[in-house]
Coordinates of C-alpha atoms and ligand atoms in Angstrom, one line a residue:
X1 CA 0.0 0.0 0.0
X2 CA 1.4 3.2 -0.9
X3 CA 0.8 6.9 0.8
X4 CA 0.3 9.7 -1.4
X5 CA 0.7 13.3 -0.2
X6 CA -1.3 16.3 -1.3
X7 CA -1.8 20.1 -0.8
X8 CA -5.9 18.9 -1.7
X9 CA -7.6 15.9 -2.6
X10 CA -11.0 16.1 -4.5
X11 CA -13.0 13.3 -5.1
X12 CA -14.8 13.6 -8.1
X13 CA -13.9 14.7 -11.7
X14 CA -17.6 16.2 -12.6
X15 CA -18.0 20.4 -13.6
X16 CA -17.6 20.9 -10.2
X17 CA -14.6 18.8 -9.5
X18 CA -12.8 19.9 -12.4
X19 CA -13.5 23.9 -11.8
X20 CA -11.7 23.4 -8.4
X21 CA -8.5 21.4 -9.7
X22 CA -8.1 23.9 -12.3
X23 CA -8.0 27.2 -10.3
X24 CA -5.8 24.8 -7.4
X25 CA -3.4 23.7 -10.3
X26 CA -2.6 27.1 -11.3
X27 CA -1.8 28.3 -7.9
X28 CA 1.1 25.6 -7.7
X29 CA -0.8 23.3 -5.2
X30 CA -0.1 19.9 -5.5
X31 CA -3.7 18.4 -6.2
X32 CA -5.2 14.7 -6.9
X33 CA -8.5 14.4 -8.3
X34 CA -10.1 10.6 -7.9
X35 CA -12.8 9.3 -10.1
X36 CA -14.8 6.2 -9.8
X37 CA -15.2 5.7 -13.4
X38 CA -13.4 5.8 -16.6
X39 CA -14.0 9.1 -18.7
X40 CA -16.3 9.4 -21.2
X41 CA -19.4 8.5 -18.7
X42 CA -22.6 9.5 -18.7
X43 CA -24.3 11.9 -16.6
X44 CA -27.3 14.4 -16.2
X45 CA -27.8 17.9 -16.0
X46 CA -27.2 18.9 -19.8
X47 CA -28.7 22.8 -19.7
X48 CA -26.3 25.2 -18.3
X49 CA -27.0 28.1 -17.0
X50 CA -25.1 31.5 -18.1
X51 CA -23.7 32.0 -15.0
X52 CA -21.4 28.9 -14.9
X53 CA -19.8 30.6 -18.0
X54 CA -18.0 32.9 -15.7
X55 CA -16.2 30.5 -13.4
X56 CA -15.3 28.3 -16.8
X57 CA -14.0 31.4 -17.8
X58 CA -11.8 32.5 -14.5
X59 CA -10.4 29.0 -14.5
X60 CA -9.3 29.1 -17.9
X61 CA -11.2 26.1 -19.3
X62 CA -13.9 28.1 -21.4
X63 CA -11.4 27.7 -24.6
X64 CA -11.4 24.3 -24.5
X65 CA -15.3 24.1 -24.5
X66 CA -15.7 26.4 -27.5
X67 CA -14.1 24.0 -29.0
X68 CA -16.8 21.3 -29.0
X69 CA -19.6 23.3 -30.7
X70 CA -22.2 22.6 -28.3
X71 CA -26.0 23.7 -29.1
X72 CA -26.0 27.3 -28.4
X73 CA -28.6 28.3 -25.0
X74 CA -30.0 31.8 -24.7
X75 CA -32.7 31.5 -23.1
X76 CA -35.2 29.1 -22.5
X77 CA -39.3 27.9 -23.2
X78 CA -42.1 26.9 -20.9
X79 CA -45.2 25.6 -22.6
X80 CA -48.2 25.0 -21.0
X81 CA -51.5 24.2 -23.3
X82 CA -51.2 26.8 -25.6
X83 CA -49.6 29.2 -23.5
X84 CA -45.6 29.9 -24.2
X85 CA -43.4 31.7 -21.7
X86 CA -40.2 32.4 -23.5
X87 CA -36.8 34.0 -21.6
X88 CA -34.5 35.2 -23.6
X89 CA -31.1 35.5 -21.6
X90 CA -30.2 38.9 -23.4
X91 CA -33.3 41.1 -21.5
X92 CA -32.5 40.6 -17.9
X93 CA -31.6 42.7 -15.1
X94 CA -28.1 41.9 -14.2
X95 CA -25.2 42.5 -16.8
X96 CA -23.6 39.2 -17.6
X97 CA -23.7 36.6 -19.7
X98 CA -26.0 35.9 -21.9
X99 CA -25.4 32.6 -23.6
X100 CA -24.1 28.9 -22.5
X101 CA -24.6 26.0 -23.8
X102 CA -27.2 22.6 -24.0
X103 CA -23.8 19.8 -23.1
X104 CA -23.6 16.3 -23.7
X105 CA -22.1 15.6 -20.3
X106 CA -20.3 12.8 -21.3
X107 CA -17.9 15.1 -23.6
X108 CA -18.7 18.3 -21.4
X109 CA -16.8 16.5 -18.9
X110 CA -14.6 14.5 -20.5
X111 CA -13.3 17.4 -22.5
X112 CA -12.4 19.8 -19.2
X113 CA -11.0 16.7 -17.9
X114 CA -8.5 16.1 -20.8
X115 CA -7.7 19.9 -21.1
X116 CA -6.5 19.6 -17.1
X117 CA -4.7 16.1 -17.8
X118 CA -2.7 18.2 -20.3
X119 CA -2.0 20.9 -17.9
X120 CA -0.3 18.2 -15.9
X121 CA -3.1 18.0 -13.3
X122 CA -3.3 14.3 -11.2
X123 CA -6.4 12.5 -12.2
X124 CA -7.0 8.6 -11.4
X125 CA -10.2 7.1 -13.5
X126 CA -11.3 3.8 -11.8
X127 CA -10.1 4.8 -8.5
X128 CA -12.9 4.8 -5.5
X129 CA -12.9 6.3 -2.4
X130 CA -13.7 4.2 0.3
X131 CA -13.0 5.1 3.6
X132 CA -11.5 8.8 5.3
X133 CA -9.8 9.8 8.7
X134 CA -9.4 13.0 9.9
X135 CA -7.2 13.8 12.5
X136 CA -7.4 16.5 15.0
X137 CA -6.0 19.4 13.2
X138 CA -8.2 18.4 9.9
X139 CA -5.3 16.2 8.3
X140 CA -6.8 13.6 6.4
X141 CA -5.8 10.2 5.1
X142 CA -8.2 8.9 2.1
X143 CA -8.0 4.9 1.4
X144 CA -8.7 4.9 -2.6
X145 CA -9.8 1.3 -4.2
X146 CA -8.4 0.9 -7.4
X147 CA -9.9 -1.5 -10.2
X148 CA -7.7 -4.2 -9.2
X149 CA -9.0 -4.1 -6.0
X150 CA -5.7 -2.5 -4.5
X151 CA -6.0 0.0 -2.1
X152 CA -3.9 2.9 -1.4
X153 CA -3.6 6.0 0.5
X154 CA -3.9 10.0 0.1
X155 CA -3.0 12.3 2.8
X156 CA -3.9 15.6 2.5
X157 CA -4.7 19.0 4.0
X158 CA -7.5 19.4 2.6
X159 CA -10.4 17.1 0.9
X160 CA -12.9 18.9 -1.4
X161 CA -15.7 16.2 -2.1
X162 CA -17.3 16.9 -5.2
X163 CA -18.5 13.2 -5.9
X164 CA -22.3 14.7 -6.9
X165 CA -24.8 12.0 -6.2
X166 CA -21.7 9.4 -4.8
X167 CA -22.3 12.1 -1.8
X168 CA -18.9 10.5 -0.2
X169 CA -18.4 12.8 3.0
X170 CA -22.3 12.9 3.5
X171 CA -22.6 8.7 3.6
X172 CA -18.9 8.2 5.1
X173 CA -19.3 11.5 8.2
X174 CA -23.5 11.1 8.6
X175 CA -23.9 14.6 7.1
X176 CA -26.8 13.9 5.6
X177 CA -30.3 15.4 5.8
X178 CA -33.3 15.1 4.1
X179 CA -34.6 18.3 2.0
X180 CA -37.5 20.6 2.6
X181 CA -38.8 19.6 -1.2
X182 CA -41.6 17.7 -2.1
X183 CA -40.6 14.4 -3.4
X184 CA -40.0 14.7 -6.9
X185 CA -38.9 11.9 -9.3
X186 CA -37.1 11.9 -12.9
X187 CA -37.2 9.6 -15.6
X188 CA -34.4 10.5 -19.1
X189 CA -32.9 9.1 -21.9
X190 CA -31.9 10.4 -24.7
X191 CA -33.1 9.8 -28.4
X192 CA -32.1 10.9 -32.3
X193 CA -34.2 13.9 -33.1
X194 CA -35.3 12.6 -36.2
X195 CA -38.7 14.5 -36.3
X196 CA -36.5 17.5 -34.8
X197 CA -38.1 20.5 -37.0
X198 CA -35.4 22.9 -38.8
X199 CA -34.4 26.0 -36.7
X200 CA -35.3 27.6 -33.4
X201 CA -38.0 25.7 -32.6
X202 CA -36.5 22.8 -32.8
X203 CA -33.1 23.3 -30.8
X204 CA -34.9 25.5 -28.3
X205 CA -34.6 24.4 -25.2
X206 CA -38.2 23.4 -23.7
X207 CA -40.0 22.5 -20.4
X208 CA -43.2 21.3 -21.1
X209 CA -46.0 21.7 -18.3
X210 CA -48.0 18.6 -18.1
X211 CA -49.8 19.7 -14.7
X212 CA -48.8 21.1 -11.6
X213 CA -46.3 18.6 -10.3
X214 CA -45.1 17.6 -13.9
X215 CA -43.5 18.4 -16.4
X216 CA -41.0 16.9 -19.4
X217 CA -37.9 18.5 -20.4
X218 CA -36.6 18.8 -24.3
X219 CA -33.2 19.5 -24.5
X220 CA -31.6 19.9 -27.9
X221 CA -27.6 18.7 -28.8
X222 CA -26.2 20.1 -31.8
X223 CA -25.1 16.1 -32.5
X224 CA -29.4 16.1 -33.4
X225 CA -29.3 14.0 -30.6
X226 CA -32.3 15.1 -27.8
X227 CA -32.5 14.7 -24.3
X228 CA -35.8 13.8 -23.3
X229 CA -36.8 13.4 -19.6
X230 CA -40.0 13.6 -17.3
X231 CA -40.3 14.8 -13.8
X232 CA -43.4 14.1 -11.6
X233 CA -44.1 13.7 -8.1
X234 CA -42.3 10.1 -6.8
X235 CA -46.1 8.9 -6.5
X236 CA -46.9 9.3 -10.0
X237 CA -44.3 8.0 -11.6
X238 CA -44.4 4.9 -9.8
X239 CA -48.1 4.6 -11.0
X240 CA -46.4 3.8 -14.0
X241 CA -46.2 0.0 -14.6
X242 CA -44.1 -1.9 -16.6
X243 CA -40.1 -1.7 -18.1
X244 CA -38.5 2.1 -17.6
X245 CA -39.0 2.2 -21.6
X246 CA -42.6 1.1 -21.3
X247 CA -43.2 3.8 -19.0
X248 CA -41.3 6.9 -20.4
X249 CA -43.2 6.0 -23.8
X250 CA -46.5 6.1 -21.7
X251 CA -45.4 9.7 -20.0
X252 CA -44.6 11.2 -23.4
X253 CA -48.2 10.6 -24.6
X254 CA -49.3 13.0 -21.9
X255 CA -47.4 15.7 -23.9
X256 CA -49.8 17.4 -26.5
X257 CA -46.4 19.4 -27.3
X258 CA -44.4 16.7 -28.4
X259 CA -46.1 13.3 -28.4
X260 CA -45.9 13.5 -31.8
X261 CA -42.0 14.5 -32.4
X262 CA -41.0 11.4 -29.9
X263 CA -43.8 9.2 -31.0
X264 CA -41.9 5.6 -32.3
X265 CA -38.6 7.1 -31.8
X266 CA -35.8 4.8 -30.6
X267 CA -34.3 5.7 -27.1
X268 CA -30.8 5.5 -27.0
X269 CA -30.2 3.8 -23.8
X270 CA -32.6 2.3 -21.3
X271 CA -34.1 5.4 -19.6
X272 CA -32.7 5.7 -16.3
X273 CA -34.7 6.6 -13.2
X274 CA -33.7 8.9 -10.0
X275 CA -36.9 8.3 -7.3
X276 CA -36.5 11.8 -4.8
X277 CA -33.4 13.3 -6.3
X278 CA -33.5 16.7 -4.0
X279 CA -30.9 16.0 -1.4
X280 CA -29.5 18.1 1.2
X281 CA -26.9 18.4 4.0
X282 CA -26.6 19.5 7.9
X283 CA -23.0 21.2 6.9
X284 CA -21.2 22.4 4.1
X285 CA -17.9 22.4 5.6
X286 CA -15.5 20.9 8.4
X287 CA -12.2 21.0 9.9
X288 CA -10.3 19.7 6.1
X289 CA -13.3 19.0 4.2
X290 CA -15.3 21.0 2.4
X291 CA -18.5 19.9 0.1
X292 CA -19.2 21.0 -3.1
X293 CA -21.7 20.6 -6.0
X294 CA -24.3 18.0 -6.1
X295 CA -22.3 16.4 -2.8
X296 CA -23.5 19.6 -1.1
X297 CA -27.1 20.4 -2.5
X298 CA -29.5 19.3 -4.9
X299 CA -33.0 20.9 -5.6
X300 CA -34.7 20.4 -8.8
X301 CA -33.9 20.4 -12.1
X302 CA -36.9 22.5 -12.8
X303 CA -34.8 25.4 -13.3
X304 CA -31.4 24.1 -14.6
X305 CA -29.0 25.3 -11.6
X306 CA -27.1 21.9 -10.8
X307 CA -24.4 22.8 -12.6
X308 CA -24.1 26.0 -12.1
X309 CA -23.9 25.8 -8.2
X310 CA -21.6 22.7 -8.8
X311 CA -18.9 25.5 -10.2
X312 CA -20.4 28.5 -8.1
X313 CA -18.9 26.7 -5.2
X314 CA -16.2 24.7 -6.5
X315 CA -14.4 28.1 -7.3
X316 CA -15.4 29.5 -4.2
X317 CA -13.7 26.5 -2.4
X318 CA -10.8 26.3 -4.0
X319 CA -10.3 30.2 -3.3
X320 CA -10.6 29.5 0.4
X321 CA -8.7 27.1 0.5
X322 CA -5.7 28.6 -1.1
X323 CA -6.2 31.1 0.9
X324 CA -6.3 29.0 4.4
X325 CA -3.3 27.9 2.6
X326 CA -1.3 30.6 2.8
X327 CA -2.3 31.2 5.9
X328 CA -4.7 33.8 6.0
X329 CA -8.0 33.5 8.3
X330 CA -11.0 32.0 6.5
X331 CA -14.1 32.3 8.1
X332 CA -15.8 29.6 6.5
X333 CA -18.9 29.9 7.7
X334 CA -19.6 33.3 6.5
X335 CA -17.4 33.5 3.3
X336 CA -18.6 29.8 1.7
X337 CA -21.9 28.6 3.7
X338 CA -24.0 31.9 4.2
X339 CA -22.7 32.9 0.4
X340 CA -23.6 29.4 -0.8
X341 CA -27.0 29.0 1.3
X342 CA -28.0 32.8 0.0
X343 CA -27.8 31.1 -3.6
X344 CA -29.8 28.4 -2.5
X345 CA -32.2 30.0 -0.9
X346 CA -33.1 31.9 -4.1
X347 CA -33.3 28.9 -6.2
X348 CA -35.3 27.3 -3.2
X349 CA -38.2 29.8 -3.3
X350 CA -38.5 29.6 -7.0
X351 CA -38.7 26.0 -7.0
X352 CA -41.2 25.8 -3.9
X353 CA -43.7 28.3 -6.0
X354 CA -42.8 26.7 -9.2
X355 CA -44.6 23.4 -7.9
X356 CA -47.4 25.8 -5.8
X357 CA -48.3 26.9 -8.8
X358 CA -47.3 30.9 -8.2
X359 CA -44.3 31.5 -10.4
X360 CA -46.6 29.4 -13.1
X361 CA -48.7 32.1 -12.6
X362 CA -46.0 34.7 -13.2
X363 CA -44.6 33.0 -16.2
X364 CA -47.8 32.7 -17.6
X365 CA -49.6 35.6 -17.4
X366 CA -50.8 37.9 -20.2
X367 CA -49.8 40.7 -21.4
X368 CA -46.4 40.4 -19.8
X369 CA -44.2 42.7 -17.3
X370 CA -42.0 43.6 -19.3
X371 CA -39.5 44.5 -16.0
X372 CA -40.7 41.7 -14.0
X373 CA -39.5 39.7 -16.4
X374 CA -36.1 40.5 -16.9
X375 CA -35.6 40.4 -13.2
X376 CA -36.9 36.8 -13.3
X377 CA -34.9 36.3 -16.5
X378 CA -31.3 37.0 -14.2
X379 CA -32.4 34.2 -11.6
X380 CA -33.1 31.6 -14.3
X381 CA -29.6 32.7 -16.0
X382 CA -28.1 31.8 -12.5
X383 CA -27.1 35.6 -10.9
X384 CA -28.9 34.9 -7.8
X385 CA -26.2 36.8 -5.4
X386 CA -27.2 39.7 -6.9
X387 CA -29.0 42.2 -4.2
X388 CA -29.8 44.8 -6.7
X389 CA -32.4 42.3 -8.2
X390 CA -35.8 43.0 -6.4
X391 CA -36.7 39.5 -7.2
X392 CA -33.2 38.0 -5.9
X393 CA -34.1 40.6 -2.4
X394 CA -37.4 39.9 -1.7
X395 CA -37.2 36.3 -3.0
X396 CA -39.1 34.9 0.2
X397 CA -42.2 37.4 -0.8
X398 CA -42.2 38.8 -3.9
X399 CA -43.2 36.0 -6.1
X400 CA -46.3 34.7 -3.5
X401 CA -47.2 38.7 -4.1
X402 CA -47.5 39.4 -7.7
X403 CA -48.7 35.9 -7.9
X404 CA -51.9 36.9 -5.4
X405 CA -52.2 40.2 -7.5
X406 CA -52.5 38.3 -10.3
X407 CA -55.3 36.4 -8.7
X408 CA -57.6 39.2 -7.6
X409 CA -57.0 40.6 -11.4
X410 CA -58.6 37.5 -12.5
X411 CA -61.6 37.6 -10.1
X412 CA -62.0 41.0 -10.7
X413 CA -62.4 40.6 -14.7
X414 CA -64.9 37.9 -13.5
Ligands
LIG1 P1 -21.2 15.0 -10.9 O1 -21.2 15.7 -12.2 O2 -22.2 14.0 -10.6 O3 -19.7 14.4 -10.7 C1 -19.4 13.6 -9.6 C2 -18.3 12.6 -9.9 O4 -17.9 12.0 -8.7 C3 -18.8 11.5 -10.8 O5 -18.0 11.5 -12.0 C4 -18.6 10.2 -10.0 O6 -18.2 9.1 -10.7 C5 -17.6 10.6 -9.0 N1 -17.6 9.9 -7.8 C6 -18.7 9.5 -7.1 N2 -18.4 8.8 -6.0 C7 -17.0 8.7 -6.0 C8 -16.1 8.0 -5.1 N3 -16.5 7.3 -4.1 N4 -14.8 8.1 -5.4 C9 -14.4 8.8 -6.5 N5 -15.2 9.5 -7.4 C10 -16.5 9.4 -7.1 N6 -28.1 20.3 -13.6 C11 -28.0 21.3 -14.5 O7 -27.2 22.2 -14.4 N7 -28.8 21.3 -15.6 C12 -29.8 20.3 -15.8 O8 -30.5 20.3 -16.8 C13 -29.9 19.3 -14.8 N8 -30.8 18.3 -15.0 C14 -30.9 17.4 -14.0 C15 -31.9 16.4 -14.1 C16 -32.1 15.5 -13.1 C17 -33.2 14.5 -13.1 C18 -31.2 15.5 -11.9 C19 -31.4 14.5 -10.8 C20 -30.2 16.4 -11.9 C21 -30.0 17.4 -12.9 N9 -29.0 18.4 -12.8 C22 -29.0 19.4 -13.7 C23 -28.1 18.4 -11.7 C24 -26.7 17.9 -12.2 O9 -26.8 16.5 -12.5 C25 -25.7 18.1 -11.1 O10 -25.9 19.2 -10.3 C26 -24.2 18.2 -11.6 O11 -23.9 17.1 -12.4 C27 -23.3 18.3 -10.4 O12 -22.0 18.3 -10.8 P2 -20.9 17.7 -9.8 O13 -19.6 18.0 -10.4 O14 -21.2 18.1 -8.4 O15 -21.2 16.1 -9.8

């Protein structure tokens, strides 16, 4: 058994894992990124948000992206019935970017991950971790499985777990907790377009509103490959009977949208299903560890922000860590866990009143706010830190308020 040692340690070679090795690597600290499996691999959470395009960009790994040619995203369609709410990323409130990108994750990844292997960044593929002491100054020592079944060790001053849905420090230091949101379920796969119609409409990205709960996302790659997948409460999806193929085919008729478009198209791998995928933790940070990503936080993928928190605070973390590094004072629970939960707690309202039916309202309603609107526009682009934003602010209120005015419009033209 060998001992390995390491300024940081991150466990996980997703967005989120990759962002934090980069801006670590080119601060001349000696990192080591593990990853369970070999790279190309698939995973989900394929619409980006604008905002993640600025912490690709600090780290230097936005070149390498460009590269690929994604599908282009500017903003994004909700359908429900005949009504259409579209967002277009270029009228919003906070200056910023405007544009990102609809990923394959499977390159996304495996593209930032060669660019950083070239840099001359550690990476194992195939390499687990299994098991982690901390000591009482925050030193840890990491036993990684390899695919021989060998096991070795990592000592380091610092772990960043960015394992997403592995969830490593959670399981292994009973961090765990169960979220505040209602118990949503997900069903995807993906499938060639072949109905795909030319132009806009057919690469916009869509979210089509079945009812209150559920919904089906249509996400576009510039391969005319589509990512189709259907979210419903846990209870409704397991009403469905039968293989996870049988059932996504029965889900799609419930789409007036786009039955047609997926009708009798072949899925390209089984669908794969996630029963209650919002997860949560008691803390995002320890003495030597700190969480990150999808390890930290998930809440919905109603409004595309996986990602972008995944690199949010993988940048953050790897800036306080070099920091603690040098030895300057961190106060972590006020630079990384109040920022991060501020975040949070914006995307957490929206996604509370997106299944109370409120910001349904707001997205819906005719004729349009124009200003509204673009302040709603910078939360779906992912610039939720910023205050100048009423509907960032007053987050907890606003939207239950214009959503109520809304109402007593209605009865009043009654
Ligand atoms: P990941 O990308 O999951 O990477 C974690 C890595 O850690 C993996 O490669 C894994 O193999 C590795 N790992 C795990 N355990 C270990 C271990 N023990 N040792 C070593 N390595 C390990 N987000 C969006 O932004 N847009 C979307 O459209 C979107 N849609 C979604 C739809 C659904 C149904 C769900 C459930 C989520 C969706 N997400 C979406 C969220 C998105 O999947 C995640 O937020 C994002 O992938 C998090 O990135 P990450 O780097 O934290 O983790």
């Amino acid at each position: 058994m060998s001992v390995e040692n390491v300024d940081v340690l991150i466990i996980g070679a997703g967005p989120s894992g990759s962002v934090a090795a980069s801006y670590l690597h080119k601060k001349g600290l000696k990192v080591k990124v593990v990853e369970k499996n070999l790279f190309p691999r698939f995973v989900i959470g394929e619409s980006l948000l604008p905002r993640c395009m600025d912490h690709f960009e600090e780290v230097e790994l936005l070149d390498c992206l460009k590269k690929r040619d994604y599908e282009v995203k500017d903003g994004a369609r909700f359908l429900r019935g005949d009504e259409v709410c579209n967002f277009d990323f270029s009228k919003k409130h906070t200056k910023g970017w405007d544009w990102t990108w609809q990923v394959p994750r499977a390159d996304f990844d495996k593209t930032l991950t060669d660019e950083l292997i070239t840099r001359g960044v550690d990476i194992s593929f195939e390499e687990e971790v299994i098991a982690v002491d901390f000591n009482e100054d925050g030193f840890s020592e990491t036993t990684i499985k390899n695919k021989l079944g060998e096991r070795n060790t990592v000592s380091a001053k610092y772990i960043i777990d960015s394992s997403g849905y592995g969830r490593v420090l959670p399981r292994l230091l009973d961090l765990e907790k169960s979220s505040e949101l209602l118990n949503q379920s997900s069903i995807f796969t993906h499938v060639k377009d072949i109905n795909r119609p030319e132009g806009w409409e057919g690469t916009r990205i869509t979210f089509d509103v079945i009812d209150l709960r559920t919904w089906l996302w249509v996400i576009p790659f510039s391969s005319g490959v589509t990512s189709i997948g259907y979210v419903g409460s846990t209870e409704f999806l397991e009403s469905f009977k039968g293989t996870s193929s049988e059932k996504l085919k029965a889900m799609l008729k419930l789409s007036n949208y786009y039955s047609e478009r997926f009708e009798g198209v072949e899925f390209q791998f089984k669908p794969i299903e996630i029963s209650n995928y919002s997860k949560s933790v008691k803390q995002l940070y320890g003495k030597g560890y700190v969480l990150t990503g999808n390890s930290a936080e998930f809440l919905d993928p109603v409004f595309s922000s996986g990602v972008t928190f995944a690199t949010e605070s993988a940048l953050l973390a790897a800036k306080l860590i070099t920091k603690s590094l040098q030895k300057k004072t961190v106060d972590w629970e006020v630079e990384y866990s109040d920022y991060m939960k501020k975040g949070v707690d914006v995307f957490a309202t929206y996604v509370k009143e997106w299944y109370t039916g409120n910001l349904q309202k707001l997205f819906f309603h005719k004729p349009e706010n124009p200003e509204i609107k673009k302040q709603i526009c910078s939360v779906l682009a992912g610039y939720v830190w910023d205050e100048t934003n009423p509907f960032v602010k007053n987050h907890h209120r606003l939207v239950k308020a214009v959503a109520h005015v809304i109402d007593m419009e209605k009865e009043k033209s009654e």
